[in-house]
Amino acid sequence: MSTQTATPELRLWILEQAQAGHAPDAVLQAMKHSGWDEDVALAALEHTLEGFLAEHARLQQRPAVVPVPEPDLAQSPATLCLPDGQVVRVVASMRDPRVVVFADLLSADECEALRQLAAPRMARSETVDNATGGSEVNAARTSAGMFFGRGETALIARIEQRIAALLRWPVENGEGLQVLHYRPGAEYKPHYDYFDPAQPGSSTILQRGGQRVGTLVMYLNTPAAGGGTTFPDVHLEVAPIQGHAVFFSYDRADPSSRSLHGGAPVIAGEKWVATKWLRERRFD
Ligand code: PD2
Ligand code: ZN
């Protein structure tokens, strides 16, 4: 075991390297060359850079960057085999904003079962009232919806475990699944899923689980026309196809995340989705 501990001089030196624009990996290598134990150097680097990034964000008056859920796509796999045996196909991915489209996340039977469970409990969708942190009916969101409790049924628990494995994010950090139903003409105008830190109502909401850092929209049917999920900043539209899902993450609660997205109007037929929002911390 190492007896070295990081000194204030080392932290100052790390900060100077960061300010000069040197990449963390290059700084780590330089520390190792100077005789610092790798674990000590890494811990000092992480600790110092965390502070550096927080300060950088504060100076820019922007929220800090935080860790986000992320599927394991390092080797560009065509499929991901999840622990429950589900083989999910990776259809498309984009780095900035981070968007990944999956196929076969849910079977047709699972989609039907979710719709059946949700149908008797649907009510006009509400959006968060920024001033109070409560919710209100809003013309920008003309769907009907309901929330399941986390793990409410065996089916829901199984889907939640699958999502946790896919996105490598704890089940406990997820909000309950929300099911939305759009009729022809219904839409969800472009919005951000994170809570605006500048709004007075947000502090109450953030006490439970912190910020939202990722969203998974799962398509429970295939509308005849319209109803895609749009990302206006990058002119992307994801087609709603039964069993497919679109995942996107946002590592800062700020428009620079480019996570603006909406549900385009349904033109023909109807649209059913289930949304899973993921928080920074346990959402109990
Ligand atoms: O239904 C959609 O495509 C959609 C679009 C934007 C859902 C959500 N946002 C959401 O549930 O946050
Ligand atoms: Zn949304």
Short mmCIF file of N, CA and C in Angstrom, two decimals, residues 158-231:
data_model
loop_
_atom_site.label_atom_id
_atom_site.label_comp_id
_atom_site.label_asym_id
_atom_site.label_seq_id
_atom_site.Cartn_x
_atom_site.Cartn_y
_atom_site.Cartn_z
N ARG A 158 -39.57 -6.02 -13.95
CA ARG A 158 -38.67 -6.66 -14.92
C ARG A 158 -38.16 -5.63 -15.94
N ILE A 159 -39.07 -4.79 -16.42
CA ILE A 159 -38.67 -3.76 -17.40
C ILE A 159 -37.69 -2.77 -16.75
N GLU A 160 -37.95 -2.41 -15.51
CA GLU A 160 -37.06 -1.46 -14.82
C GLU A 160 -35.66 -2.06 -14.62
N GLN A 161 -35.60 -3.35 -14.31
CA GLN A 161 -34.29 -4.00 -14.17
C GLN A 161 -33.56 -4.01 -15.51
N ARG A 162 -34.32 -4.23 -16.57
CA ARG A 162 -33.73 -4.28 -17.92
C ARG A 162 -33.15 -2.92 -18.28
N ILE A 163 -33.91 -1.87 -17.97
CA ILE A 163 -33.44 -0.50 -18.27
C ILE A 163 -32.18 -0.19 -17.47
N ALA A 164 -32.19 -0.61 -16.19
CA ALA A 164 -31.02 -0.34 -15.32
C ALA A 164 -29.77 -1.02 -15.89
N ALA A 165 -29.95 -2.24 -16.40
CA ALA A 165 -28.79 -2.97 -16.97
C ALA A 165 -28.36 -2.31 -18.28
N LEU A 166 -29.33 -1.92 -19.09
CA LEU A 166 -29.02 -1.31 -20.39
C LEU A 166 -28.25 0.00 -20.23
N LEU A 167 -28.71 0.82 -19.29
CA LEU A 167 -28.15 2.17 -19.15
C LEU A 167 -27.14 2.28 -18.01
N ARG A 168 -26.90 1.14 -17.35
CA ARG A 168 -25.91 1.08 -16.26
C ARG A 168 -26.17 2.19 -15.23
N TRP A 169 -27.42 2.21 -14.76
CA TRP A 169 -27.85 3.23 -13.81
C TRP A 169 -28.78 2.56 -12.81
N PRO A 170 -28.62 2.83 -11.50
CA PRO A 170 -29.39 2.07 -10.51
C PRO A 170 -30.91 2.21 -10.66
N VAL A 171 -31.61 1.10 -10.46
CA VAL A 171 -33.08 1.11 -10.48
C VAL A 171 -33.61 2.19 -9.53
N GLU A 172 -32.93 2.32 -8.37
CA GLU A 172 -33.40 3.25 -7.32
C GLU A 172 -33.35 4.70 -7.77
N ASN A 173 -32.56 5.01 -8.81
CA ASN A 173 -32.45 6.40 -9.29
C ASN A 173 -33.53 6.72 -10.33
N GLY A 174 -34.39 5.74 -10.64
CA GLY A 174 -35.41 5.97 -11.66
C GLY A 174 -36.72 6.44 -11.06
N GLU A 175 -37.38 7.36 -11.76
CA GLU A 175 -38.77 7.70 -11.39
C GLU A 175 -39.67 6.55 -11.83
N GLY A 176 -40.90 6.53 -11.33
CA GLY A 176 -41.85 5.52 -11.79
C GLY A 176 -42.10 5.69 -13.29
N LEU A 177 -42.41 4.60 -13.97
CA LEU A 177 -42.68 4.68 -15.43
C LEU A 177 -43.90 5.54 -15.67
N GLN A 178 -43.80 6.40 -16.67
CA GLN A 178 -44.97 7.18 -17.07
C GLN A 178 -45.46 6.68 -18.43
N VAL A 179 -46.77 6.42 -18.54
CA VAL A 179 -47.34 6.05 -19.84
C VAL A 179 -48.12 7.24 -20.38
N LEU A 180 -47.88 7.56 -21.65
CA LEU A 180 -48.58 8.68 -22.31
C LEU A 180 -49.36 8.15 -23.51
N HIS A 181 -50.51 8.73 -23.75
CA HIS A 181 -51.35 8.37 -24.90
C HIS A 181 -51.68 9.63 -25.68
N TYR A 182 -51.32 9.64 -26.96
CA TYR A 182 -51.60 10.79 -27.83
C TYR A 182 -52.63 10.36 -28.87
N ARG A 183 -53.68 11.17 -29.03
CA ARG A 183 -54.66 10.95 -30.11
C ARG A 183 -54.24 11.81 -31.30
N PRO A 184 -54.90 11.65 -32.45
CA PRO A 184 -54.51 12.48 -33.62
C PRO A 184 -54.50 13.97 -33.25
N GLY A 185 -53.46 14.65 -33.64
CA GLY A 185 -53.32 16.08 -33.35
C GLY A 185 -52.59 16.35 -32.04
N ALA A 186 -52.54 15.36 -31.14
CA ALA A 186 -51.89 15.59 -29.84
C ALA A 186 -50.37 15.61 -30.01
N GLU A 187 -49.71 16.40 -29.20
CA GLU A 187 -48.27 16.55 -29.30
C GLU A 187 -47.70 16.93 -27.95
N TYR A 188 -46.38 16.96 -27.89
CA TYR A 188 -45.68 17.44 -26.70
C TYR A 188 -44.62 18.39 -27.26
N LYS A 189 -44.89 19.69 -27.13
CA LYS A 189 -44.00 20.70 -27.75
C LYS A 189 -42.59 20.60 -27.17
N PRO A 190 -41.57 21.03 -27.95
CA PRO A 190 -40.19 20.88 -27.49
C PRO A 190 -39.95 21.47 -26.09
N HIS A 191 -39.21 20.75 -25.31
CA HIS A 191 -38.95 21.11 -23.91
C HIS A 191 -37.68 20.39 -23.45
N TYR A 192 -37.23 20.76 -22.28
CA TYR A 192 -36.13 20.03 -21.62
C TYR A 192 -36.75 19.20 -20.51
N ASP A 193 -36.19 18.02 -20.27
CA ASP A 193 -36.73 17.19 -19.18
C ASP A 193 -36.11 17.55 -17.83
N TYR A 194 -34.92 18.21 -17.83
CA TYR A 194 -34.34 18.60 -16.54
C TYR A 194 -35.15 19.75 -15.95
N PHE A 195 -34.98 19.94 -14.66
CA PHE A 195 -35.68 21.02 -13.97
C PHE A 195 -34.80 22.26 -14.01
N ASP A 196 -35.36 23.36 -14.48
CA ASP A 196 -34.59 24.60 -14.65
C ASP A 196 -34.12 25.10 -13.28
N PRO A 197 -32.78 25.09 -13.04
CA PRO A 197 -32.28 25.47 -11.71
C PRO A 197 -32.65 26.91 -11.34
N ALA A 198 -32.94 27.74 -12.36
CA ALA A 198 -33.23 29.15 -12.07
C ALA A 198 -34.67 29.35 -11.58
N GLN A 199 -35.51 28.33 -11.75
CA GLN A 199 -36.92 28.49 -11.37
C GLN A 199 -37.11 28.22 -9.87
N PRO A 200 -37.91 29.06 -9.21
CA PRO A 200 -38.05 28.91 -7.75
C PRO A 200 -38.60 27.54 -7.31
N GLY A 201 -39.45 26.92 -8.16
CA GLY A 201 -40.05 25.64 -7.76
C GLY A 201 -39.07 24.47 -7.82
N SER A 202 -37.94 24.66 -8.50
CA SER A 202 -37.05 23.52 -8.75
C SER A 202 -36.38 23.00 -7.48
N SER A 203 -36.08 23.89 -6.53
CA SER A 203 -35.31 23.43 -5.36
C SER A 203 -36.07 22.36 -4.59
N THR A 204 -37.39 22.49 -4.51
CA THR A 204 -38.20 21.48 -3.81
C THR A 204 -38.12 20.15 -4.56
N ILE A 205 -38.27 20.23 -5.88
CA ILE A 205 -38.26 19.00 -6.70
C ILE A 205 -36.90 18.31 -6.60
N LEU A 206 -35.83 19.10 -6.59
CA LEU A 206 -34.47 18.53 -6.62
C LEU A 206 -34.07 17.88 -5.31
N GLN A 207 -34.80 18.19 -4.23
CA GLN A 207 -34.46 17.57 -2.94
C GLN A 207 -34.63 16.05 -3.01
N ARG A 208 -35.55 15.62 -3.85
CA ARG A 208 -35.81 14.17 -3.96
C ARG A 208 -35.08 13.63 -5.18
N GLY A 209 -33.88 13.11 -5.00
CA GLY A 209 -33.17 12.42 -6.09
C GLY A 209 -32.28 13.29 -6.97
N GLY A 210 -32.28 14.62 -6.72
CA GLY A 210 -31.44 15.49 -7.55
C GLY A 210 -32.04 15.69 -8.94
N GLN A 211 -31.17 16.11 -9.87
CA GLN A 211 -31.63 16.41 -11.23
C GLN A 211 -32.00 15.15 -12.01
N ARG A 212 -32.83 15.34 -13.02
CA ARG A 212 -32.95 14.32 -14.06
C ARG A 212 -31.69 14.41 -14.92
N VAL A 213 -31.13 13.26 -15.28
CA VAL A 213 -29.91 13.26 -16.10
C VAL A 213 -30.07 12.42 -17.38
N GLY A 214 -31.19 11.72 -17.49
CA GLY A 214 -31.41 10.93 -18.70
C GLY A 214 -32.89 10.57 -18.83
N THR A 215 -33.29 10.33 -20.09
CA THR A 215 -34.67 9.97 -20.41
C THR A 215 -34.67 8.80 -21.37
N LEU A 216 -35.57 7.85 -21.14
CA LEU A 216 -35.77 6.75 -22.09
C LEU A 216 -37.25 6.77 -22.47
N VAL A 217 -37.52 7.03 -23.74
CA VAL A 217 -38.90 6.99 -24.24
C VAL A 217 -39.07 5.69 -25.02
N MET A 218 -39.99 4.85 -24.54
CA MET A 218 -40.23 3.54 -25.18
C MET A 218 -41.55 3.58 -25.93
N TYR A 219 -41.53 3.14 -27.17
CA TYR A 219 -42.74 3.21 -28.00
C TYR A 219 -43.55 1.92 -27.82
N LEU A 220 -44.82 2.09 -27.39
CA LEU A 220 -45.66 0.93 -27.09
C LEU A 220 -46.53 0.53 -28.28
N ASN A 221 -46.57 1.36 -29.31
CA ASN A 221 -47.26 0.99 -30.56
C ASN A 221 -46.62 1.78 -31.69
N THR A 222 -47.09 1.54 -32.90
CA THR A 222 -46.57 2.25 -34.06
C THR A 222 -47.70 3.08 -34.66
N PRO A 223 -47.69 4.40 -34.46
CA PRO A 223 -48.74 5.23 -35.05
C PRO A 223 -48.70 5.13 -36.58
N ALA A 224 -49.87 5.32 -37.21
CA ALA A 224 -49.91 5.22 -38.68
C ALA A 224 -49.07 6.33 -39.32
N ALA A 225 -49.10 7.54 -38.75
CA ALA A 225 -48.29 8.66 -39.27
C ALA A 225 -48.07 9.69 -38.17
N GLY A 226 -46.88 10.29 -38.18
CA GLY A 226 -46.55 11.33 -37.20
C GLY A 226 -46.15 10.72 -35.86
N GLY A 227 -45.96 11.63 -34.87
CA GLY A 227 -45.68 11.17 -33.51
C GLY A 227 -44.21 10.84 -33.24
N GLY A 228 -43.30 11.26 -34.11
CA GLY A 228 -41.87 11.02 -33.87
C GLY A 228 -41.38 11.85 -32.68
N THR A 229 -40.25 11.44 -32.14
CA THR A 229 -39.62 12.24 -31.08
C THR A 229 -38.53 13.08 -31.75
N THR A 230 -38.66 14.39 -31.59
CA THR A 230 -37.78 15.31 -32.33
C THR A 230 -36.74 15.95 -31.42
N PHE A 231 -35.58 16.27 -32.01
CA PHE A 231 -34.50 16.98 -31.32
C PHE A 231 -34.18 18.19 -32.20
#
